[in-house]
PDB file of C-alpha atoms in Angstrom:
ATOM      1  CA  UNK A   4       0.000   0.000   0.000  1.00 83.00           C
ATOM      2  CA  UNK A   5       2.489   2.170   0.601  1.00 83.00           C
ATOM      3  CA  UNK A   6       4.309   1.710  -2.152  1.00 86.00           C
ATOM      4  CA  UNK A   7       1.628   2.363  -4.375  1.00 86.00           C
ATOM      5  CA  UNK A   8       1.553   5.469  -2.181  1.00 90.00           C
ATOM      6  CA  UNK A   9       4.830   6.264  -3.064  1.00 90.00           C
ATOM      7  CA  UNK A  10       3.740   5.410  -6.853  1.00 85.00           C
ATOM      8  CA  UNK A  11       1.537   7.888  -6.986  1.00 86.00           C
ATOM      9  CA  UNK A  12       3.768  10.650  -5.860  1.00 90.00           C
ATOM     10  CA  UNK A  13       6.695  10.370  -8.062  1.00 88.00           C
ATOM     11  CA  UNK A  14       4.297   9.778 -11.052  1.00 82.00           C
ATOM     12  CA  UNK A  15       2.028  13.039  -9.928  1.00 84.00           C
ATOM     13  CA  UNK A  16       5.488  14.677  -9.931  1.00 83.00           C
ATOM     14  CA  UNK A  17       6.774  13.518 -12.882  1.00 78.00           C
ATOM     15  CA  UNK A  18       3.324  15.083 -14.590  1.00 75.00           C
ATOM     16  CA  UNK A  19       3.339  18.389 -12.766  1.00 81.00           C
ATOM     17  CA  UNK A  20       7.040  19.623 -12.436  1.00 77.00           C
ATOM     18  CA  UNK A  21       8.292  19.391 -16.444  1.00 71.00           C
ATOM     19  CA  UNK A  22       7.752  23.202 -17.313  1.00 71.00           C
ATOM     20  CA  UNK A  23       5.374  23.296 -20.039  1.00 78.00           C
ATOM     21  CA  UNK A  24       2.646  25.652 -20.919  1.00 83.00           C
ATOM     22  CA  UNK A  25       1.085  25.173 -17.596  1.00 88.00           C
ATOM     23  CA  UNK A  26       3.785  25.809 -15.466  1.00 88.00           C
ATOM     24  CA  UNK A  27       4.856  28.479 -17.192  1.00 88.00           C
ATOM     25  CA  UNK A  28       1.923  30.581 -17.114  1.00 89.00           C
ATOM     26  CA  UNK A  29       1.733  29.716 -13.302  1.00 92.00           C
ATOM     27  CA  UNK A  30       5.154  31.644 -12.912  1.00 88.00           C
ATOM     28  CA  UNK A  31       3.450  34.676 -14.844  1.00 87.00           C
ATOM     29  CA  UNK A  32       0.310  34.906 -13.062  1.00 90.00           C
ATOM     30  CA  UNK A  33       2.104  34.585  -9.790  1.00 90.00           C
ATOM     31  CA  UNK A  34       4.213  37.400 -10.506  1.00 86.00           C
ATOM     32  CA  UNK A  35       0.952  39.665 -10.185  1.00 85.00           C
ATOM     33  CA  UNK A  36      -1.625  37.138  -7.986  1.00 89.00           C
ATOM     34  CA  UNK A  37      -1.080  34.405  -5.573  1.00 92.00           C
ATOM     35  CA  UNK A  38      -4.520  33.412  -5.871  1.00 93.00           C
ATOM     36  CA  UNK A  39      -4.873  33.871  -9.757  1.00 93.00           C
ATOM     37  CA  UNK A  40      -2.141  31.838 -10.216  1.00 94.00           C
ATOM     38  CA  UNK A  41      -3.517  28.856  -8.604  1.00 95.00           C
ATOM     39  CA  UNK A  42      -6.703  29.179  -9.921  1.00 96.00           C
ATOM     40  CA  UNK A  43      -4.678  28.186 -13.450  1.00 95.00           C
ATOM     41  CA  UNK A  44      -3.211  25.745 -11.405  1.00 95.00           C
ATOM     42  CA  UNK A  45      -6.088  24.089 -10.303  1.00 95.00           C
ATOM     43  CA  UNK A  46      -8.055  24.280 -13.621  1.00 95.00           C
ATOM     44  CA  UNK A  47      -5.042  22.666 -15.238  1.00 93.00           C
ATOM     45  CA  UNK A  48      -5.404  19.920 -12.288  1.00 93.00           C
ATOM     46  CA  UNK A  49      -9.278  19.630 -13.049  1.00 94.00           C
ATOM     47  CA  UNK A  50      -8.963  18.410 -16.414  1.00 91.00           C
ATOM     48  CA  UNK A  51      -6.255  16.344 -15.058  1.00 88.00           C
ATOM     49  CA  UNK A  52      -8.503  14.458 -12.693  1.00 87.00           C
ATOM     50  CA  UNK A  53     -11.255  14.512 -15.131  1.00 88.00           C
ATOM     51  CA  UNK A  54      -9.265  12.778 -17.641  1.00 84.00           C
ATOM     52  CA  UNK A  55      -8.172  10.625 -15.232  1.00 80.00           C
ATOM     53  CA  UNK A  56     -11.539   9.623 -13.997  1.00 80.00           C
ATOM     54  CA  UNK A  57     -12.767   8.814 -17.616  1.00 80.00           C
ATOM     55  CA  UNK A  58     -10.404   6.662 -18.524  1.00 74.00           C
ATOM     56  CA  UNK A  59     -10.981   4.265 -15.876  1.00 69.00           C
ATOM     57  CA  UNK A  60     -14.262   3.593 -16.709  1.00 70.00           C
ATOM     58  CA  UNK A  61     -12.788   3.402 -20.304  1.00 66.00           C
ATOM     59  CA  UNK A  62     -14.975   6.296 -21.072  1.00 61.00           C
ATOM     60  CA  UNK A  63     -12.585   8.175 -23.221  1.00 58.00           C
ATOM     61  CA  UNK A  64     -11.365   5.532 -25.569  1.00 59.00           C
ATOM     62  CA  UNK A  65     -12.996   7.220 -28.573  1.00 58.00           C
ATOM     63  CA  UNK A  66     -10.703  10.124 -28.093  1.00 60.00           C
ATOM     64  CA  UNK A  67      -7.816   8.443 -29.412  1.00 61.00           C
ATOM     65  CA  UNK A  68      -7.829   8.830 -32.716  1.00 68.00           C
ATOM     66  CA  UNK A  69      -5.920  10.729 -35.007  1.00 75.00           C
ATOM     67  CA  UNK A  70      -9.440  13.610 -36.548  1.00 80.00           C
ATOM     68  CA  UNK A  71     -10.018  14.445 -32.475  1.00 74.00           C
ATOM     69  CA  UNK A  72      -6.635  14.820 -31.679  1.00 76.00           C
ATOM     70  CA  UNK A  73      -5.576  16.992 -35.406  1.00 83.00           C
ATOM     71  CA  UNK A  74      -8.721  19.047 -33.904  1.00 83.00           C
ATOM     72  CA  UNK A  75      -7.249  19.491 -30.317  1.00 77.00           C
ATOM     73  CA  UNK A  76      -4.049  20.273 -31.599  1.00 83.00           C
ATOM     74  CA  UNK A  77      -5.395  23.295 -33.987  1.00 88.00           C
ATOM     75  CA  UNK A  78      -7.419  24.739 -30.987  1.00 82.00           C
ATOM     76  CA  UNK A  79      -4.376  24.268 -28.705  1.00 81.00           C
ATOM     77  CA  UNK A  80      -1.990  25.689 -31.234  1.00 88.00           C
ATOM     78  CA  UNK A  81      -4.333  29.019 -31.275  1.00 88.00           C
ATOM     79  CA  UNK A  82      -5.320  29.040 -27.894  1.00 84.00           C
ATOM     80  CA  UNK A  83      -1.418  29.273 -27.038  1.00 82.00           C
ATOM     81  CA  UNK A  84      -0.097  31.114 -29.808  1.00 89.00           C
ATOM     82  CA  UNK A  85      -2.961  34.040 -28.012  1.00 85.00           C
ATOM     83  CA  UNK A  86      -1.757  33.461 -24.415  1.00 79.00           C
ATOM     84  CA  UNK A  87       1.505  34.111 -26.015  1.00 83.00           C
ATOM     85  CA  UNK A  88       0.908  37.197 -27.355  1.00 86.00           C
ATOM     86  CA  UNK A  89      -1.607  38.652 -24.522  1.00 78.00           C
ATOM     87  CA  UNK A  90       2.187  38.089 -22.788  1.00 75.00           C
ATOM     88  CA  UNK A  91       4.065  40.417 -25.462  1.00 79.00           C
ATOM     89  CA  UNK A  92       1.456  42.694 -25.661  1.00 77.00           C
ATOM     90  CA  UNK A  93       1.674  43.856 -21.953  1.00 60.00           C
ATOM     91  CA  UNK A  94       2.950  47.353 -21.275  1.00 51.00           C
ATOM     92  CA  UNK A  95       5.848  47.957 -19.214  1.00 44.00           C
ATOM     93  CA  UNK A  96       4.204  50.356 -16.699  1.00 42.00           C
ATOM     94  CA  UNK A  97       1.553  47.052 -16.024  1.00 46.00           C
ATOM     95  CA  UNK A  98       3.997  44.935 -14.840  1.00 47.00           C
ATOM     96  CA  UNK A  99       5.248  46.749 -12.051  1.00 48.00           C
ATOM     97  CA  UNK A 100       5.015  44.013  -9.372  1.00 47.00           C
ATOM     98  CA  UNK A 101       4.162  46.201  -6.385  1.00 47.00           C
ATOM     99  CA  UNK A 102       1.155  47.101  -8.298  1.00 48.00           C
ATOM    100  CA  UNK A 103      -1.549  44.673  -6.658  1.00 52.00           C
ATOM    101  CA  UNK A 104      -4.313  46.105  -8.920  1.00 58.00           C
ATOM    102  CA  UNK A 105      -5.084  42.227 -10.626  1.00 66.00           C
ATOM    103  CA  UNK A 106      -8.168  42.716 -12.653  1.00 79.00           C
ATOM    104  CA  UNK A 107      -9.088  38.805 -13.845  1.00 87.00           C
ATOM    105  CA  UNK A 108     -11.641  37.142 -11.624  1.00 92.00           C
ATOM    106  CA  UNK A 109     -10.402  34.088 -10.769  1.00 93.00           C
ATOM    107  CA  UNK A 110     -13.086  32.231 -12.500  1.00 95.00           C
ATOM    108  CA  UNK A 111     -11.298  33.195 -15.291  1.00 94.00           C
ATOM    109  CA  UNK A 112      -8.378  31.962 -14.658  1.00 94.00           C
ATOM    110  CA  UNK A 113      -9.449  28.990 -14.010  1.00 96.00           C
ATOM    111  CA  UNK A 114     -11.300  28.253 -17.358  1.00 95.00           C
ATOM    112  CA  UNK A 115      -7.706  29.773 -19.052  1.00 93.00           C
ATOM    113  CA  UNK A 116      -6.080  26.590 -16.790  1.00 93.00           C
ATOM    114  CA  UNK A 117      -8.587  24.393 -18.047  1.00 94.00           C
ATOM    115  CA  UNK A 118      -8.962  24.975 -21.079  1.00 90.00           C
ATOM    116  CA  UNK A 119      -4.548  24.935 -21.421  1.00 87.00           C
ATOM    117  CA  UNK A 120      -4.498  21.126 -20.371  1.00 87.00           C
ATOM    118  CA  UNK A 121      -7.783  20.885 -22.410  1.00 86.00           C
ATOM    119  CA  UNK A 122      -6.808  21.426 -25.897  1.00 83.00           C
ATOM    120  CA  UNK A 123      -3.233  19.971 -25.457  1.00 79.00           C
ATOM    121  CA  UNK A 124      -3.401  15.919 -27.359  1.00 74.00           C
ATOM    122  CA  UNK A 125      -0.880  14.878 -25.439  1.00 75.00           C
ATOM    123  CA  UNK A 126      -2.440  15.288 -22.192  1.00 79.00           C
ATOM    124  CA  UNK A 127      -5.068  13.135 -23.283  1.00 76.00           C
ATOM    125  CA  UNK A 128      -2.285  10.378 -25.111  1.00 73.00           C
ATOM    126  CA  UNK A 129      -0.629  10.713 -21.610  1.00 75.00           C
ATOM    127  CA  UNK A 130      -3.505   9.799 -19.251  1.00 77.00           C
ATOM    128  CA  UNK A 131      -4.265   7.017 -21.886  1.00 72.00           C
ATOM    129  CA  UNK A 132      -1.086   5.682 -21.429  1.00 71.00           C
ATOM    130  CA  UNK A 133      -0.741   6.350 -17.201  1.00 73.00           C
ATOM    131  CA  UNK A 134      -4.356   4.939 -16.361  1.00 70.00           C
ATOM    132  CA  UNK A 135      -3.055   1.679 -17.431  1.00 67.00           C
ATOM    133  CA  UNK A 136      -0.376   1.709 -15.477  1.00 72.00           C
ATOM    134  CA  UNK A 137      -2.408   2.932 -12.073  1.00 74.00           C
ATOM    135  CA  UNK A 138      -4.891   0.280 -12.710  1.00 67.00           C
ATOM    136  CA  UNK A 139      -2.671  -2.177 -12.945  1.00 69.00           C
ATOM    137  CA  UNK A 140      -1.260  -1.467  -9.794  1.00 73.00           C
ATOM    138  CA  UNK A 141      -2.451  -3.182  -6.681  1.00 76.00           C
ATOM    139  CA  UNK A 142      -3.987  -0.002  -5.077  1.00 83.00           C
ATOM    140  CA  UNK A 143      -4.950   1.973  -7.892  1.00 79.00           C
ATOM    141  CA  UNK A 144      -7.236   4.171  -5.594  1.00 83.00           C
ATOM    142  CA  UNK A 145      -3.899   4.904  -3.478  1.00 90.00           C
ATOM    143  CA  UNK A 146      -2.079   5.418  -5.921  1.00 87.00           C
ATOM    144  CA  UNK A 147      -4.422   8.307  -7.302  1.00 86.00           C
ATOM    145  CA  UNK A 148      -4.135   9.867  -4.054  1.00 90.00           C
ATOM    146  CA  UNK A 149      -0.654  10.319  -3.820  1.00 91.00           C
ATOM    147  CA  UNK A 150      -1.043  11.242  -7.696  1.00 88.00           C
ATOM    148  CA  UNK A 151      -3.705  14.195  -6.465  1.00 90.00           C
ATOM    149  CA  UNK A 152      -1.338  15.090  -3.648  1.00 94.00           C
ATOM    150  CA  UNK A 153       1.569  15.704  -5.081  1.00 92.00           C
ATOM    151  CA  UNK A 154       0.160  17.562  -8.279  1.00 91.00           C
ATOM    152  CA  UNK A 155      -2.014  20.169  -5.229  1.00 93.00           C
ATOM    153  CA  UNK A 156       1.741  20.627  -3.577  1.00 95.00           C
ATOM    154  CA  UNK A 157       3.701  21.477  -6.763  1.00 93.00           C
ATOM    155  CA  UNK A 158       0.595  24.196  -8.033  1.00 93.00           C
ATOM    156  CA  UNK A 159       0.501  25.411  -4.418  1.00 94.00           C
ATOM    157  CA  UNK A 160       4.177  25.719  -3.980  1.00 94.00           C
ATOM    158  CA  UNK A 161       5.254  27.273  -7.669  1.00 91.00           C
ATOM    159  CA  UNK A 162       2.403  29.745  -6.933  1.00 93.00           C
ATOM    160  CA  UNK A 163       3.679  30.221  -3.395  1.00 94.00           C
ATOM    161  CA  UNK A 164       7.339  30.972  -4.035  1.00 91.00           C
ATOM    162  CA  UNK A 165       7.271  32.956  -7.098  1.00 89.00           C
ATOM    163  CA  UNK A 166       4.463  35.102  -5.181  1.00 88.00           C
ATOM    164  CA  UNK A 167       6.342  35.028  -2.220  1.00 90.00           C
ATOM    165  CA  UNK A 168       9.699  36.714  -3.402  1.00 87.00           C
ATOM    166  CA  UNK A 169       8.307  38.537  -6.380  1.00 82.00           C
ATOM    167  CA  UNK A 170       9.903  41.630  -5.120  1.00 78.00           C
ATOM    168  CA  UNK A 171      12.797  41.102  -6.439  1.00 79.00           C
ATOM    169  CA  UNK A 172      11.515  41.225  -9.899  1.00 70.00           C
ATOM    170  CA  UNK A 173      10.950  45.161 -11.101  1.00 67.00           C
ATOM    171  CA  UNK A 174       9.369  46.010 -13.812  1.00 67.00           C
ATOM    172  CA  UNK A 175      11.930  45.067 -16.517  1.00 73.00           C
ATOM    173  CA  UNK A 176      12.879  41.798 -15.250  1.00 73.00           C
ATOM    174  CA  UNK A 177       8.878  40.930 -15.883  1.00 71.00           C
ATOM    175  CA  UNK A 178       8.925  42.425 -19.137  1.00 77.00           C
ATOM    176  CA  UNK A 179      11.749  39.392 -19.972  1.00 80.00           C
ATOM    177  CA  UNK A 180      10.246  36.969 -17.983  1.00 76.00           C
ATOM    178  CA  UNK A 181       7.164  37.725 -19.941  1.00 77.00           C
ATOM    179  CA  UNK A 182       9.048  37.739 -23.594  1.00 84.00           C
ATOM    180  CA  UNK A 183      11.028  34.513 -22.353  1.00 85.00           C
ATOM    181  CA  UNK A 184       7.680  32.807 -21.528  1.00 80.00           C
ATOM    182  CA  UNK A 185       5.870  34.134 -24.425  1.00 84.00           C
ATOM    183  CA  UNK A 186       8.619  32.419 -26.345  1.00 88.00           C
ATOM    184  CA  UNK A 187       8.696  29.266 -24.761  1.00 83.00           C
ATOM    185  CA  UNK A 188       4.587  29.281 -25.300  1.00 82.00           C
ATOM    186  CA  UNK A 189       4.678  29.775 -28.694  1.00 88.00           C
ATOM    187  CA  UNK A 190       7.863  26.858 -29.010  1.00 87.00           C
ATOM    188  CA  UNK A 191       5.344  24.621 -27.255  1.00 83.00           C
ATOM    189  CA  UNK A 192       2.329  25.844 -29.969  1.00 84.00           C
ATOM    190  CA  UNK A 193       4.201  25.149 -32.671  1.00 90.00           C
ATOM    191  CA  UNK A 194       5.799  21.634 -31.430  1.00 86.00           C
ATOM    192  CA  UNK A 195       2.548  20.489 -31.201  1.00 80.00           C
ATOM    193  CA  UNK A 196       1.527  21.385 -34.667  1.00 85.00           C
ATOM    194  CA  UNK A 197       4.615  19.295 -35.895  1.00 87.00           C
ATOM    195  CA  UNK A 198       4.257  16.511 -33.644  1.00 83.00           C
ATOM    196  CA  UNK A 199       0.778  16.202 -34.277  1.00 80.00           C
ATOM    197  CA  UNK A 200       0.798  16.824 -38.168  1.00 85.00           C
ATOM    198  CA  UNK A 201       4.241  15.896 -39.359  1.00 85.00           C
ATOM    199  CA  UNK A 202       6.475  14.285 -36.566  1.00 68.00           C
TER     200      UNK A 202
END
């Protein structure tokens, strides 16, 4: 039991630490609200668990085929490639950290975390492969708690830290932070165009 415990951590780890889109605009959000930036935490973690949940009552078997996933991959590509520039776009004078004036409702940012795991294939191709694995395992039910657990400390700890000592980021630092991420979003948009299409 408890190593199915154990299971479940490293493999919620191993999910949640790997900076992709997710984590990435985390770090962002953090920079300007603790709480904003785990609501994208959490949404991303919904459609975890939702996937999750699906597939093991083999619910989501139709998914994996190659029409659905060229369709995810399109709506992911845009969705990113716009999260990506909304990060570009921002003036300097808005990124002053010290500025607590965070206009997005939190619902928001939610649906924006939901809606990042969402459109992305290869969440789905991932949980596919991983809910074999945790029901073949001799606790699957602890397993998927040490999963949940470990995925709820990383969001709550990213968010934490970054919020915690983001004064030591002025203004311009963001503004790179920003481009860099922007970047890196738009790297992740257009890797899943080739993989999906081409590679």
């Amino acid at each position: 039991m408890f190593n199915s415990l154990l299971n479940g951590l490293i493999l919620g780890f191993g999910v949640s630490v790997p900076f992709g889109p997710v984590n990435i605009l985390i770090l962002t959000y953090a920079l300007r609200s603790f709480k904003n930036s785990l609501a994208v935490g959490f949404g991303a973690f919904s459609v975890d668990m939702l996937y999750l949940f699906l597939l093991q009552f083999g619910l989501l078997g139709f998914l994996n085929n190659d029409i659905f996933k060229y369709i995810l991959a399109i709506f992911g590509f845009c969705f990113l490639s716009y999260m990506a520039f909304l990060m570009v776009r921002k003036k300097s004078e808005a990124l002053d950290v010290q500025n607590q004036d965070f206009k997005e409702s939190l619902l928001k940012s939610y649906i924006k975390g939901c809606f990042l795991n969402g459109t992305n294939p290869f969440v789905i191709g991932f949980w596919l492969s991983t809910a074999g694995v945790i029901v073949a395992d001799g606790h699957p039910y602890i397993m998927t708690v040490g999963l949940v657990i470990s995925i709820i400390a990383w969001v709550f700890a990213l968010s934490f830290f970054v919020a915690r000592y983001k004064h030591f980021f002025g203004a311009k630092v963001i503004k790179i932070v920003n481009i860099v991420s922007a970047l890196i979003i738009e790297y992740f948009a257009l890797s899943l165009l080739y993989k999906t299409f081409i590679g």
